[in-house]
Structures are given as structure tokens and as C-alpha cells.
mmCIF file of C-alpha atoms in Angstrom:
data_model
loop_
_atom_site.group_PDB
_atom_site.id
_atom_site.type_symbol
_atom_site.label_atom_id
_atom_site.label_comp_id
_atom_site.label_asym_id
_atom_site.label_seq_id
_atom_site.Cartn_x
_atom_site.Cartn_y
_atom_site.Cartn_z
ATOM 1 C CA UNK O 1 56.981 19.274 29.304
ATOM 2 C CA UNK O 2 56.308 22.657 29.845
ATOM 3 C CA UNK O 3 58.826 24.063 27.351
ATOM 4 C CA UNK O 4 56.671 21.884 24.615
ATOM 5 C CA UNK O 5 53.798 23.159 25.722
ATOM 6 C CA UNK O 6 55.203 26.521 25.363
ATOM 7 C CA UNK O 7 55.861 26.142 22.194
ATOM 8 C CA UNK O 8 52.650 24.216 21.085
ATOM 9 C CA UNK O 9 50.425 27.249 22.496
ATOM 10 C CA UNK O 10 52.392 29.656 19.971
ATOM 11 C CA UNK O 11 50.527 30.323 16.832
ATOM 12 C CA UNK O 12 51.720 30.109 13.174
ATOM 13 C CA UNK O 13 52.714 33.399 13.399
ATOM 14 C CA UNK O 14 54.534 33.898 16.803
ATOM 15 C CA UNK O 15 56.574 30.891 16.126
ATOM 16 C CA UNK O 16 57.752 32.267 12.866
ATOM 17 C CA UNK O 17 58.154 35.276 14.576
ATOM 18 C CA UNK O 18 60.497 33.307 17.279
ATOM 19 C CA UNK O 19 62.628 31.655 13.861
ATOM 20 C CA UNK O 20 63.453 34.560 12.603
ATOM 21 C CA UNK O 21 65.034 36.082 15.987
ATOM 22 C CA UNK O 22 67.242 33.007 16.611
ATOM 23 C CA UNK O 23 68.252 33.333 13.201
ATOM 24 C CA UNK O 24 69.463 36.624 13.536
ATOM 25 C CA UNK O 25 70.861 35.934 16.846
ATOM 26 C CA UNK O 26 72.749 33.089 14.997
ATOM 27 C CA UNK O 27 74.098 35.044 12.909
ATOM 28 C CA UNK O 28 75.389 38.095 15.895
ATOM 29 C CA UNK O 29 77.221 34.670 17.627
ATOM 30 C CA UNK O 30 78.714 33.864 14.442
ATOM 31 C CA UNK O 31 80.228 37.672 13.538
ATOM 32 C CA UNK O 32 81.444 37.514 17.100
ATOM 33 C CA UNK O 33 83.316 34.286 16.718
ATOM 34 C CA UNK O 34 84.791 35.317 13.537
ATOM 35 C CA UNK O 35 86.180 38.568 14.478
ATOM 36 C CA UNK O 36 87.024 37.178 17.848
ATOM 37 C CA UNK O 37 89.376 34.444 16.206
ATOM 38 C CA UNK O 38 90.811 37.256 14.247
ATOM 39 C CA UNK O 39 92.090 39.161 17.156
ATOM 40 C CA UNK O 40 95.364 39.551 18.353
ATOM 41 C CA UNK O 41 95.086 39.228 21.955
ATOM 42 C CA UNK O 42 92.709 39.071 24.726
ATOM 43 C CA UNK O 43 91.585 42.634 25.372
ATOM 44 C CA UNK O 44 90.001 43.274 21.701
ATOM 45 C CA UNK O 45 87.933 39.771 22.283
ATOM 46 C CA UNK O 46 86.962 41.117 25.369
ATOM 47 C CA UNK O 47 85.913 44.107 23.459
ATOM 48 C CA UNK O 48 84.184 42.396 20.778
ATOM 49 C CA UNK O 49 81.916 39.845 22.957
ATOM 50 C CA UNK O 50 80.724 43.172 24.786
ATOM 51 C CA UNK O 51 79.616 44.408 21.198
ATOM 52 C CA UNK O 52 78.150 41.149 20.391
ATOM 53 C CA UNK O 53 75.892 41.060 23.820
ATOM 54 C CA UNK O 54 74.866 44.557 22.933
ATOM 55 C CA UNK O 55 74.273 44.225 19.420
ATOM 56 C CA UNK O 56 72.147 40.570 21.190
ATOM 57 C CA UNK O 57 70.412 42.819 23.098
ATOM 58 C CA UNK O 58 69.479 45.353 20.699
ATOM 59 C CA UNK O 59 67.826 43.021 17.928
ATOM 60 C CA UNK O 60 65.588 41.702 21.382
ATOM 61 C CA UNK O 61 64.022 44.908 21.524
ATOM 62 C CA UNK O 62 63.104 45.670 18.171
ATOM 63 C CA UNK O 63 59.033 45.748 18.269
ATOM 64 C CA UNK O 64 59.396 43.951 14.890
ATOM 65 C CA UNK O 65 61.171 40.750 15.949
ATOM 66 C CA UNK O 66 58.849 40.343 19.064
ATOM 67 C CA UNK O 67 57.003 37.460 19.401
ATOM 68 C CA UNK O 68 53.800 39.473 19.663
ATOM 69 C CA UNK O 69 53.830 41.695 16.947
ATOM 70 C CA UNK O 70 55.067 45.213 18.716
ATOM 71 C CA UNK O 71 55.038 44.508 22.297
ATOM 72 C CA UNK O 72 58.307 44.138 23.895
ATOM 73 C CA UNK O 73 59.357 42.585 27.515
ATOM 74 C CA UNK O 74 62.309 44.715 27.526
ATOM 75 C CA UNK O 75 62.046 48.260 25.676
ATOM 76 C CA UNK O 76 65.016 49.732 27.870
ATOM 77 C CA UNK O 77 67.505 47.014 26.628
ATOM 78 C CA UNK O 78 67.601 49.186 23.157
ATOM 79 C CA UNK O 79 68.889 52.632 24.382
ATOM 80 C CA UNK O 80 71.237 50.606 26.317
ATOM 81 C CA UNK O 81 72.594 48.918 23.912
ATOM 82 C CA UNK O 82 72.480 51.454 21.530
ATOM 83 C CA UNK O 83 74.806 53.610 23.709
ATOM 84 C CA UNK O 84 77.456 50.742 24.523
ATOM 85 C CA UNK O 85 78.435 50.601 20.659
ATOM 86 C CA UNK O 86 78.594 53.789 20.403
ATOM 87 C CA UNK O 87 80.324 54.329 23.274
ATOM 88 C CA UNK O 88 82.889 51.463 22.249
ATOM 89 C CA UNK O 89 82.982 52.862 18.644
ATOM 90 C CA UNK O 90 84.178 56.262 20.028
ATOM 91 C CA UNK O 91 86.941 54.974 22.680
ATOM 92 C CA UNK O 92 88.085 52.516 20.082
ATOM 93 C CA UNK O 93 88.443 55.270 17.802
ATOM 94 C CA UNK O 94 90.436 57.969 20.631
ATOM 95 C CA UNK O 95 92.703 54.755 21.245
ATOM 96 C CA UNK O 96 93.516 54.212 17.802
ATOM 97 C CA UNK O 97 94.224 57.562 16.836
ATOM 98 C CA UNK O 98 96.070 58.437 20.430
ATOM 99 C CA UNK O 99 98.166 55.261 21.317
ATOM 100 C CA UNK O 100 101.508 54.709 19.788
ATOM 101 C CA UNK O 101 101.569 50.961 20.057
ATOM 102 C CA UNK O 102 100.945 48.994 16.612
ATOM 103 C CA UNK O 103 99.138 46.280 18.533
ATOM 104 C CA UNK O 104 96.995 48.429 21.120
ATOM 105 C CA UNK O 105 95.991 50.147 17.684
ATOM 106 C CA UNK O 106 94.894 47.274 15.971
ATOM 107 C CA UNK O 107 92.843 45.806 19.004
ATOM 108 C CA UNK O 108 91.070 49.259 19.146
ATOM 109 C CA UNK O 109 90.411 49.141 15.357
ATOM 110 C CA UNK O 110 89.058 45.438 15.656
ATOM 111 C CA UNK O 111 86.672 46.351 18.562
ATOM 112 C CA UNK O 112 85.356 49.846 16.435
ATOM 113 C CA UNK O 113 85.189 47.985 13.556
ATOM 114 C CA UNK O 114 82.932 45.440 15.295
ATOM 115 C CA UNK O 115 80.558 47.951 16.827
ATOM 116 C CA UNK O 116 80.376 49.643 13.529
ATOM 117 C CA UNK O 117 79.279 46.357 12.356
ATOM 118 C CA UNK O 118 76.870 45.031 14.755
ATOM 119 C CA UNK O 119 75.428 48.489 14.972
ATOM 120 C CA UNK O 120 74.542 47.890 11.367
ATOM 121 C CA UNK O 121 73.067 44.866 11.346
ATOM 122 C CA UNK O 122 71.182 45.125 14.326
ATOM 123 C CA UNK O 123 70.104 49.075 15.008
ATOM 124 C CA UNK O 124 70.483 50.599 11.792
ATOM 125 C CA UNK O 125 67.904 48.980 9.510
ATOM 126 C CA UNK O 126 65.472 49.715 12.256
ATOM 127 C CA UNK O 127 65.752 53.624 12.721
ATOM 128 C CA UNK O 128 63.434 55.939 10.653
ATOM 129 C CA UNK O 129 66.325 58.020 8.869
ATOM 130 C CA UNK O 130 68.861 54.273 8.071
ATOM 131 C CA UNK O 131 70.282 55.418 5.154
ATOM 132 C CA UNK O 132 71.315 58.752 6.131
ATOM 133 C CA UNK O 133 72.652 57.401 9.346
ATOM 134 C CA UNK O 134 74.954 54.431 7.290
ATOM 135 C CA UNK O 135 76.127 57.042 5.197
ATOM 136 C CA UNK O 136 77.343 58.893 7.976
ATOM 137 C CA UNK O 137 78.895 56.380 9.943
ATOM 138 C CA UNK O 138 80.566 55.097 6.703
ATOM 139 C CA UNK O 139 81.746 57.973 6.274
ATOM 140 C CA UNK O 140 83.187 58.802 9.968
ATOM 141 C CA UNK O 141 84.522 54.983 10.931
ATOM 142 C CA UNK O 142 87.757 55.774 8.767
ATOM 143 C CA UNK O 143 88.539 59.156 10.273
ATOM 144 C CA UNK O 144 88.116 58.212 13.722
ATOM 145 C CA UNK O 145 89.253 54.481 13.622
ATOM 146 C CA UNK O 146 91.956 54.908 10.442
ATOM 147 C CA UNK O 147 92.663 58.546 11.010
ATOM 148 C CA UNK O 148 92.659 59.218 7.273
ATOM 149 C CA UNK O 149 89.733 58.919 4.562
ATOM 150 C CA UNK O 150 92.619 57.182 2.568
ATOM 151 C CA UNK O 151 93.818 53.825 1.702
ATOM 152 C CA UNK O 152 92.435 51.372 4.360
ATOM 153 C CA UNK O 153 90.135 54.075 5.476
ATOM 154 C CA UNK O 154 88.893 54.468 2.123
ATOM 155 C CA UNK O 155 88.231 50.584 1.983
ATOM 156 C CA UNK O 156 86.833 50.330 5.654
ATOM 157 C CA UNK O 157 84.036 53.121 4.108
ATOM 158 C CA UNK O 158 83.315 51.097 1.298
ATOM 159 C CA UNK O 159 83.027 47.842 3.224
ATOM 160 C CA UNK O 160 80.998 49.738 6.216
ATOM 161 C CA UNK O 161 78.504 51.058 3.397
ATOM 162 C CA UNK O 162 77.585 48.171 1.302
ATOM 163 C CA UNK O 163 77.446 46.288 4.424
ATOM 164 C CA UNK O 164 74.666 48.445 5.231
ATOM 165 C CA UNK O 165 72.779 48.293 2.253
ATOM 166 C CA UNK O 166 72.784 44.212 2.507
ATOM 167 C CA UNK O 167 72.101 44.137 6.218
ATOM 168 C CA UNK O 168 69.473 47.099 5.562
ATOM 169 C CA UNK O 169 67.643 45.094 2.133
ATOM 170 C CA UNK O 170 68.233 41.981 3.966
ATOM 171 C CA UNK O 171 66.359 42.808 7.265
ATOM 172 C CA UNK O 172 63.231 45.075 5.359
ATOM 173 C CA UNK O 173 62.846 42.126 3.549
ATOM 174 C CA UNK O 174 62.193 39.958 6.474
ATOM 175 C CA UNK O 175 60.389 42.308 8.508
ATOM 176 C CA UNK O 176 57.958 42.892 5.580
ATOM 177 C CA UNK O 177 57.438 38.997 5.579
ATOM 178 C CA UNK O 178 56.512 39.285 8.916
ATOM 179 C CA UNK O 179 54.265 41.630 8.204
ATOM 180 C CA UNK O 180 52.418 39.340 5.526
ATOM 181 C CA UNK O 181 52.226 36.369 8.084
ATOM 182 C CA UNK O 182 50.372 38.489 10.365
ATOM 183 C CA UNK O 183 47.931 39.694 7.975
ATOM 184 C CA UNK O 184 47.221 36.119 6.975
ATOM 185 C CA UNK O 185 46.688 35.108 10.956
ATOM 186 C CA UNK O 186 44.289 37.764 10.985
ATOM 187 C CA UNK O 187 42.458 36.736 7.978
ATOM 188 C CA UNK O 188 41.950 33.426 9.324
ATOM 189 C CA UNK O 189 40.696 35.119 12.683
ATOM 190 C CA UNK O 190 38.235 36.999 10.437
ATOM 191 C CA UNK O 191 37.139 34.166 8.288
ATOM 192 C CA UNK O 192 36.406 31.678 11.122
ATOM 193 C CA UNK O 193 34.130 34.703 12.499
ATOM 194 C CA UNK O 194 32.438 35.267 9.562
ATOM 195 C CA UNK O 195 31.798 31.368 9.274
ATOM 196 C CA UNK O 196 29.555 32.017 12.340
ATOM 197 C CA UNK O 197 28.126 35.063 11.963
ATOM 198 C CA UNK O 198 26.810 33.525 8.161
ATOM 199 C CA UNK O 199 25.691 30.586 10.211
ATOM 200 C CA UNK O 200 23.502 32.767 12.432
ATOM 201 C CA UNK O 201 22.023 35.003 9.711
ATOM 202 C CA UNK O 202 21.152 31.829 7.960
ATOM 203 C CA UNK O 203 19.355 30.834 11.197
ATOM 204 C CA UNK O 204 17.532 34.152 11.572
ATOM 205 C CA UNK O 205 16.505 34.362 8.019
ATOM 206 C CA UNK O 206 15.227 30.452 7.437
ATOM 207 C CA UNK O 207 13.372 31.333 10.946
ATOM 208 C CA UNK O 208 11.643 34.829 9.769
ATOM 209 C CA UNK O 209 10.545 33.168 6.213
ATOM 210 C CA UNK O 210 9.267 29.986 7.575
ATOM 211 C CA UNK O 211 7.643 31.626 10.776
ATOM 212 C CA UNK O 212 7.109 35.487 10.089
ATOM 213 C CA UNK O 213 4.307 34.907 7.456
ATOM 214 C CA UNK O 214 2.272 33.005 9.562
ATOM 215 C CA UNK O 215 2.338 35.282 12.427
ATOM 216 C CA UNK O 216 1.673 38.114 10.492
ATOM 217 C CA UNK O 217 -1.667 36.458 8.996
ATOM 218 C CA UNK O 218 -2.761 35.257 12.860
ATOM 219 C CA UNK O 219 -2.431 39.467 13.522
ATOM 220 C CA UNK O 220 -4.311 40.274 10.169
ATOM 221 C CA UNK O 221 -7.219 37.462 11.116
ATOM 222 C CA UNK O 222 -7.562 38.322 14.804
ATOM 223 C CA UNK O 223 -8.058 42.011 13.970
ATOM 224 C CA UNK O 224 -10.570 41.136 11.352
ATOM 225 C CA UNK O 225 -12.307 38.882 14.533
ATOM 226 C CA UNK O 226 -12.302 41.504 17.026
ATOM 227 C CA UNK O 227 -13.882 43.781 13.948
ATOM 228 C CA UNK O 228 -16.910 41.108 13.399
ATOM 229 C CA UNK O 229 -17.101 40.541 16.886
ATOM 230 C CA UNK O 230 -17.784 44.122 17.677
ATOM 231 C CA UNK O 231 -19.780 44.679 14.533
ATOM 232 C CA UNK O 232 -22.078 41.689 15.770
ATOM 233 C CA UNK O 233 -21.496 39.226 13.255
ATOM 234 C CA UNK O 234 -19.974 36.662 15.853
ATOM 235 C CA UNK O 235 -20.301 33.442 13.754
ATOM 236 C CA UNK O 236 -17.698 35.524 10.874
ATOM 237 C CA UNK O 237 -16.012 36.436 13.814
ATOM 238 C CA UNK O 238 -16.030 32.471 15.259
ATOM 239 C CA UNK O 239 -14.951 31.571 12.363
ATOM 240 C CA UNK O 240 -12.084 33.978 11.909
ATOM 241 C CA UNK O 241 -10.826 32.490 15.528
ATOM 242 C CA UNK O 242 -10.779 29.217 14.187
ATOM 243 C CA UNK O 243 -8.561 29.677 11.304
ATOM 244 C CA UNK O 244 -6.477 32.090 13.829
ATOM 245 C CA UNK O 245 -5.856 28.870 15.877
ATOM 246 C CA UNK O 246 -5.263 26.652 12.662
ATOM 247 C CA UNK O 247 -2.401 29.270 11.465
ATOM 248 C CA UNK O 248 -1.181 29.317 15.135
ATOM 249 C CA UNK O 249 -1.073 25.524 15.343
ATOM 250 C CA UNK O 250 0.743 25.280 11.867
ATOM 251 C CA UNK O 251 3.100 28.144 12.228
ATOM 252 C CA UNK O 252 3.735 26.454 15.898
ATOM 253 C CA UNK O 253 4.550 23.411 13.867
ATOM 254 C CA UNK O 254 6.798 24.991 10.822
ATOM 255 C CA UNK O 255 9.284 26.703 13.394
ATOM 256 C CA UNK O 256 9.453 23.516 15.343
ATOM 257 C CA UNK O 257 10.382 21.626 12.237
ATOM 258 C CA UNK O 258 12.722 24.443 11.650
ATOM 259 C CA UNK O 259 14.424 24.651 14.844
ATOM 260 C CA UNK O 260 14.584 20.608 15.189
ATOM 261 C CA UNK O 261 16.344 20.483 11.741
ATOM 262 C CA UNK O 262 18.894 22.883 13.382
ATOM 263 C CA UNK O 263 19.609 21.204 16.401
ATOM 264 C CA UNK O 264 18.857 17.757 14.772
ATOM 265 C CA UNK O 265 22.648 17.530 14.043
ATOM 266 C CA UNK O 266 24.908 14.615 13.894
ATOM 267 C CA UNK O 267 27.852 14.309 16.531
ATOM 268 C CA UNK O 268 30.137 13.003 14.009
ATOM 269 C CA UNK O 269 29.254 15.682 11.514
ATOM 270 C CA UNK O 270 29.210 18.357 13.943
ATOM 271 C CA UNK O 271 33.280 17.025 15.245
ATOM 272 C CA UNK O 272 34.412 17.254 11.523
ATOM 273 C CA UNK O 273 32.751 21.111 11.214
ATOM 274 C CA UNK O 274 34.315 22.199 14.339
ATOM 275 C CA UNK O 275 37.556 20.817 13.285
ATOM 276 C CA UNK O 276 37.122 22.704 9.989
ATOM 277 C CA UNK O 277 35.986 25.836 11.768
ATOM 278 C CA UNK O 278 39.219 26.225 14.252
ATOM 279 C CA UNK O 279 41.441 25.115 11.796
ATOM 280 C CA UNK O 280 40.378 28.292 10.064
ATOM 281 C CA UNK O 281 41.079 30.195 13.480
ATOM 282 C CA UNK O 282 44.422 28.426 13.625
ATOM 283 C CA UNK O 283 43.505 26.194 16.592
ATOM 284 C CA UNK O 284 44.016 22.557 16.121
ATOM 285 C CA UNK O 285 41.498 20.636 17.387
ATOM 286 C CA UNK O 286 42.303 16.976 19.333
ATOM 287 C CA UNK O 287 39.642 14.359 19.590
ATOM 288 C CA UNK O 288 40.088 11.833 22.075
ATOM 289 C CA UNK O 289 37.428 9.151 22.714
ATOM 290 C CA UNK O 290 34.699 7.954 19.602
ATOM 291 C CA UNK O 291 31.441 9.411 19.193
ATOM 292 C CA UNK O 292 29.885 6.053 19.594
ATOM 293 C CA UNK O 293 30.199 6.305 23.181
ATOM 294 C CA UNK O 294 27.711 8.491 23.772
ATOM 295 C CA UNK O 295 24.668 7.293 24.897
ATOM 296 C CA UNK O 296 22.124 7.707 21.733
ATOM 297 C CA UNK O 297 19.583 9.399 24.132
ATOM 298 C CA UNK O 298 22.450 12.412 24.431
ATOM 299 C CA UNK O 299 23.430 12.702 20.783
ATOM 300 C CA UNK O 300 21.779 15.704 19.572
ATOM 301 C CA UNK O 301 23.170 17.680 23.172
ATOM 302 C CA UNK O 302 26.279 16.352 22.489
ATOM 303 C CA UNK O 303 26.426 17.622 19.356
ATOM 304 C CA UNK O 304 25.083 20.820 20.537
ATOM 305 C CA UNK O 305 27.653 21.340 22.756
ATOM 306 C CA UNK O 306 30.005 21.039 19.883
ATOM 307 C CA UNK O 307 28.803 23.378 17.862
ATOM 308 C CA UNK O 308 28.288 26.167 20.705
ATOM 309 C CA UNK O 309 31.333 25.101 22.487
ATOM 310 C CA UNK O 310 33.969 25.556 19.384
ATOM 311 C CA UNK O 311 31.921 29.033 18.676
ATOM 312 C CA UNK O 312 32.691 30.151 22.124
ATOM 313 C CA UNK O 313 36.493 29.031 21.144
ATOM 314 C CA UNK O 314 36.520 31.124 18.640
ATOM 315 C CA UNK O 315 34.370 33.978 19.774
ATOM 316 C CA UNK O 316 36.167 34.443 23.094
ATOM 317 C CA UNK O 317 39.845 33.200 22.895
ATOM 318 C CA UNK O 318 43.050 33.201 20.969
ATOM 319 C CA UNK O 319 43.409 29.338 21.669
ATOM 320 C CA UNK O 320 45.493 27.368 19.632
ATOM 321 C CA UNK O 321 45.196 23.996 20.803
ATOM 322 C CA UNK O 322 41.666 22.331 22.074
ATOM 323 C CA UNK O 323 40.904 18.828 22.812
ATOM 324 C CA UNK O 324 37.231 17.369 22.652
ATOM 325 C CA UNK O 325 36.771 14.389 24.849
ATOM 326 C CA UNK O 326 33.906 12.192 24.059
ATOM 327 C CA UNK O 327 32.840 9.190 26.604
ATOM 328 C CA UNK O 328 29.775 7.108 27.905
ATOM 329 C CA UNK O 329 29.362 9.078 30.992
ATOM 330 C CA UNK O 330 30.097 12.786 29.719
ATOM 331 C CA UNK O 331 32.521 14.781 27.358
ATOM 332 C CA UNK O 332 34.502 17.969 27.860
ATOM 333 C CA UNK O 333 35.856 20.556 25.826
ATOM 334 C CA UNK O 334 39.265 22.644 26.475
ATOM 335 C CA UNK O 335 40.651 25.201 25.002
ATOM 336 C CA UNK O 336 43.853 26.897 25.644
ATOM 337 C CA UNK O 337 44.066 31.094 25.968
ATOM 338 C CA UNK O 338 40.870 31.985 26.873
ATOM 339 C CA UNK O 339 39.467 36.148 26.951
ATOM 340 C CA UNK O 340 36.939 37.618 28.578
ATOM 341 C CA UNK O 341 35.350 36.993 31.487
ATOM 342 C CA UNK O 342 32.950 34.150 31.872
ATOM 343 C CA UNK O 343 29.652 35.453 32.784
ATOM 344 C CA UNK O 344 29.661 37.645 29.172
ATOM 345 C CA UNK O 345 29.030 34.410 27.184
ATOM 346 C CA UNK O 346 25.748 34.231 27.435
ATOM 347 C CA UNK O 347 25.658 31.351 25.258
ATOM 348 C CA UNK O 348 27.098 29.062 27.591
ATOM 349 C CA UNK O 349 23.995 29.331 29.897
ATOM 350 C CA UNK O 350 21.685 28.775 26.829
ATOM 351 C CA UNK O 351 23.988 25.273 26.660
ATOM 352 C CA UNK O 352 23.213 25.001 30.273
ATOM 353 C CA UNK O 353 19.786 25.187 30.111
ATOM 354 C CA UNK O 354 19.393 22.505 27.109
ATOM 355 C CA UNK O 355 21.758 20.327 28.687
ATOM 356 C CA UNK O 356 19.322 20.767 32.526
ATOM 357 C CA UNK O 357 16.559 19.681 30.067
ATOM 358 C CA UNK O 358 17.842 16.184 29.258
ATOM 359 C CA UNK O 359 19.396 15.358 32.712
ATOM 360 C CA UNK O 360 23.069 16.332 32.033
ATOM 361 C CA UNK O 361 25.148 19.079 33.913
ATOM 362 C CA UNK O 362 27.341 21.671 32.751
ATOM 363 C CA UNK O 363 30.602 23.039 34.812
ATOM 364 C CA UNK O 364 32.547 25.688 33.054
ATOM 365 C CA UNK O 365 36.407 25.934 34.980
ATOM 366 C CA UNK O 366 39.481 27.866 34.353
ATOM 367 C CA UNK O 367 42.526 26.307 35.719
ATOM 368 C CA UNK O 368 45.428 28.931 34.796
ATOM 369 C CA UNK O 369 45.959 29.225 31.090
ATOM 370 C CA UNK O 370 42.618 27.000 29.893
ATOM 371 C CA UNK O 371 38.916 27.381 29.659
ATOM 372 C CA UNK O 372 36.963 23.625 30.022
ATOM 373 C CA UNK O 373 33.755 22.737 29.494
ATOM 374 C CA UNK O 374 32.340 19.755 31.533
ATOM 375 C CA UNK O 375 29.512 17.597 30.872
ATOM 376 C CA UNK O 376 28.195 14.798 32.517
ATOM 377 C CA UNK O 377 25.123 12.963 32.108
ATOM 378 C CA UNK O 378 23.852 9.376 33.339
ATOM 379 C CA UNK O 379 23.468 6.850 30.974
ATOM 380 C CA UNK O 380 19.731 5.692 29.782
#
């Protein structure tokens, strides 16, 4: 279904990100029922669902609630909403202070004292200058809904201002756990690249200490020819050549040992790393099909393509879901979110070239949200 897809292409993060605003959100629909049962008559529940959509409204635009940290579908809803309590919270208090009927003055109160409410739990604790601005509205609800700082005013202030601070030490809290699960998302981004970057440097540096000696003594030697040669001792210089074509032919051999240990990988081995690797990226990685049904001649490719496809994963997407599907007549690799555009991975042609060399094909294909890798191959 596409809502469970939805959901499954969330990371760790976004979907705790997503908890959190339902919670709150839960908690708006339940302040609104309560205050709404305890209202006399219809027009302050009228009154107070209005605050409650607003107050709904307003936690949907905070930046720190999104789902992706700071960007927000909406932005407008916030000023909105942000003027409808207020707006309520002043009539509610003119009516109170202005109308001479007991009831219309307790509906107004009820519908003040619910923007005052909502306002705090959902716009204050987000402002830059919160505490200032609860003390002040503690401090003005009971003159303009009570009409004195007295008796139930007095109360309504004290109730309005430790209200605040809970809603205020309630919702820094949270927000400052959000904060920590992002910086752990982005550690694990970091820490799946540096798994291939240290791969690579190994790679270069096995490479230059196996290989780079040997080169540099075939440059030494065939300077120290062309010296004899010119000097007119040609058999030194003969001799020289020979040994030049001895280091060539060994050094030739050392970096294809090297390189031939590298790509001499095993499929299996090479399913479990990747599964490591972008579990570390927080993808999760589905296998479907058994290793053992790829032809032995296609093994090492296979396994190739492993290894280069999961670095592209992680290199050029924010996937969170990829399956791996192995078979006797090819395999394929998806991966959901994909960046970039395709020609800049310039390891995927490498991947094409070594797969051209054995007889198999590559097709690379975006379909909407998802980057797939294709191979096919006949069997031998």
C-alpha cells in the first residue's frame, strides 16, 4: 500500500520526528474536548474548537516538529494561527468585561481562557523571548478576561504561568531530543562514508607499496641502460634491459595478484558487508533469491556489483530501503531516494565495463522515487 510504503521510506529520524507531532496533536484534541465538555452552551464550544484548529495549525508549522528537520510545507499557517488566538483572546476578553449577562460572560472567559492556553502550549515555547512573553500574558489574561488582578484573576495568573513553565520545560525537552536523534542519523551517514573512503585508501596504499617500488627501480635501471648504451658499453647496458624486463614482468605480476585478491571476493561475503555497510547508513537491505544461483562463472562480477552497487547507495542517495535480487539469469539492485544525476557516478560505467568483459549487461533505470541496477548475463 502506498501509505506503508510511505512510511517504510521514512528514516529513524523522520518517523520519530512524525511521533512526536501526533503526540502533541493528541494532546491539542484532548484540551479541546475537555474544555469543550465544560462549556455551558454551544457558542463557547464553537469558540474553543476554532482555538483548537489554530493552536493544530500552529504546532504544524513549527520548523522543529517537521518531518525534515526545518523545512516546512506550510510556513504561512503560523502567523495565521498565531493571530486567530489572539484575536479570540482579545474579543473574549471585550465580551467579558462589556456584556452584562452571567452566561455570555462565562462563555467568553472559557473561549480566552482556551486561547491563552493553546497559545501556550503550542506558540509560546517556540518564540525567542518565551518567558518574557508568558509572563506577560499571565499577567494580562486576568485583567482583560476577569477584569481584576484579584481573586479568580489572581488564580487564572497563577494557573496561566506555571502552565507555561511545564508546557515550556516540557516541549525544550523534546525538541532537544530531536535534536540528538538527528545528530545520531548523521553520524551514521558519516560513518558508512568513512567505511568507504578507509576501504579505498587501503586500496591505494596496498597498491603503491606492492607496485610503486618496482616501478621506481624499472626508471632507476632504464636510465642507468640508456647511460651504458650511450657510453658504449652495450652488453652492461643489455644487461640492464634484461633485469628492466624481469622487474617489469614481476611488478606486472605483484599488482595483478593485488588487484585479483581485491576483486577475488565472495558473493556471500560481499551480501553480509553490504548489509553491514547500509545498516550503518540506516538503509535496510532485503535479499531475495540465494547466492547459489548464480552461475559460478559470474561470481566474482556478481560480487562486484555488490560491493560498487551498495557504495553508490550510499554515496549518492538518502535510501532507506534496498532490495538485492540474486538469480540464475541476472540480479538487480534497488534502492529507494536516489540524488544526483546519473551520468556523475562514474563508477557505474567502471561496473559496466567489467560486467561487458564477461558477457553480462548493465541497465541503470529510475522509475519515480527508485534507482535500479540491472544485470543480466547468460548462463555458461
Amino acid at each position: 500500500m502506498r501509505a506503508t510504503a510511505w512510511w517504510h521510506e521514512l528514516s529513524g529520524a523522520a518517523k520519530f520526528r512524525l511521533y512526536t507531532r501526533l503526540s502533541f496533536q493528541a494532546v491539542i484534541v484532548v484540551l479541546v474536548v475537555v474544555l469543550a465538555v465544560s462549556a455551558a452552551s454551544v457558542v463557547p464550544v464553537l469558540g474553543i474548537v476554532v482555538v483548537g484548529i489554530a493552536a493544530s495549525a500552529a504546532l504544524e508549522a513549527q520548523p522543529d516538529f517537521a518531518t525534515v528537520p526545518g523545512v516546512v510545507a506550510r510556513p504561512r499557517m503560523l502567523p495565521v494561527a498565531i493571530v486567530v488566538l489572539v484575536a479570540l483572546w482579545a474579543i473574549s476578553g471585550v465580551v467579558a468585561r462589556w456584556a452584562s449577562d452571567e452566561s455570555t460572560v462565562l462563555s467568553a472567559r472559557a473561549v480566552g481562557l482556551s486561547a491563552v492556553f493553546m497559545a501556550i502550549f503550542a506558540v509560546i515555547p517556540f518564540t525567542r523571548h518565551k518567558w518574557w512573553i508568558l509572563i506577560g500574558i499571565s499577567a494580562a489574561t486576568p485583567l482583560l478576561v476577569f477584569g481584576t488582578p484579584l481573586g479568580a484573576g489572581l488564580r487564572g495568573a497563577v494557573v496561566c504561568l506555571f502552565t507555561g513553565i511545564f508546557a515550556i520545560l516540557l516541549t525544550r525537552i523534546t525538541v532537544w531530543g530531536l535534536g540528538i536523534i538527528d545528530e545520531l542519523e548523521r553520524t551514521k551517514g558519516v560513518e558508512a562514508q568513512l567505511q568507504v573512503a578507509e576501504e579505498r585508501l587501503r586500496f591505494s596504499r596496498d597498491l603503491h607499496d606492492v607496485v610503486g617500488r618496482g616501478f621506481s627501480a624499472v626508471a632507476v635501471k632504464s636510465e642507468l641502460a640508456v647511460a651504458l648504451s650511450r657510453a658504449g658499453d652495450t652488453d652492461r647496458a643489455v644487461a640492464e634491459m634484461e633485469e628492466v624486463r624481469t622487474l617489469a614482468v614481476e611488478s606486472m605480476g605483484q599488482m595483478r595478484t593485488l588487484v585479483r585478491g581485491y576483486r577475488n571476493i565472495d558473493l556471500r561475503g560481499e551480501v553480509a558487508g553490504a548489509r553491514s555497510l547500509l545498516s550503518a547508513a540506516g538503509c535496510e537491505l532485503v535479499v531475495e533469491g540465494d547466492a547459489a544461483k548464480v552461475p559460478a562463472a559470474f561470481h566474482e562480477v556478481a560480487a562486484w556489483v555488490v560491493r560498487e552497487g551498495t557504495t553508490n547507495i550510499v554515496e549518492h542517495s538518502a535510501a532507506t530501503t534496498a532490495t538485492l535480487t540474486l538469480g540464475g539469469s541476472g540480479m538487480s539492485l534497488r534502492n529507494d531516494r536516489p540524488q544526483g544525476a546519473i551520468g556523475e557516478r562514474s563508477g557505474l560505467r567502471g561496473l559496466g565495463e567489467r560486467l561487458a568483459a564477461v558477457g553480462a549487461t548493465l541497465d541503470i533505470a529510475t522509475a519515480g522515487d527508485e534507482f535500479a541496477l540491472e544485470i543480466h548475463w547468460e548462463k555458461k
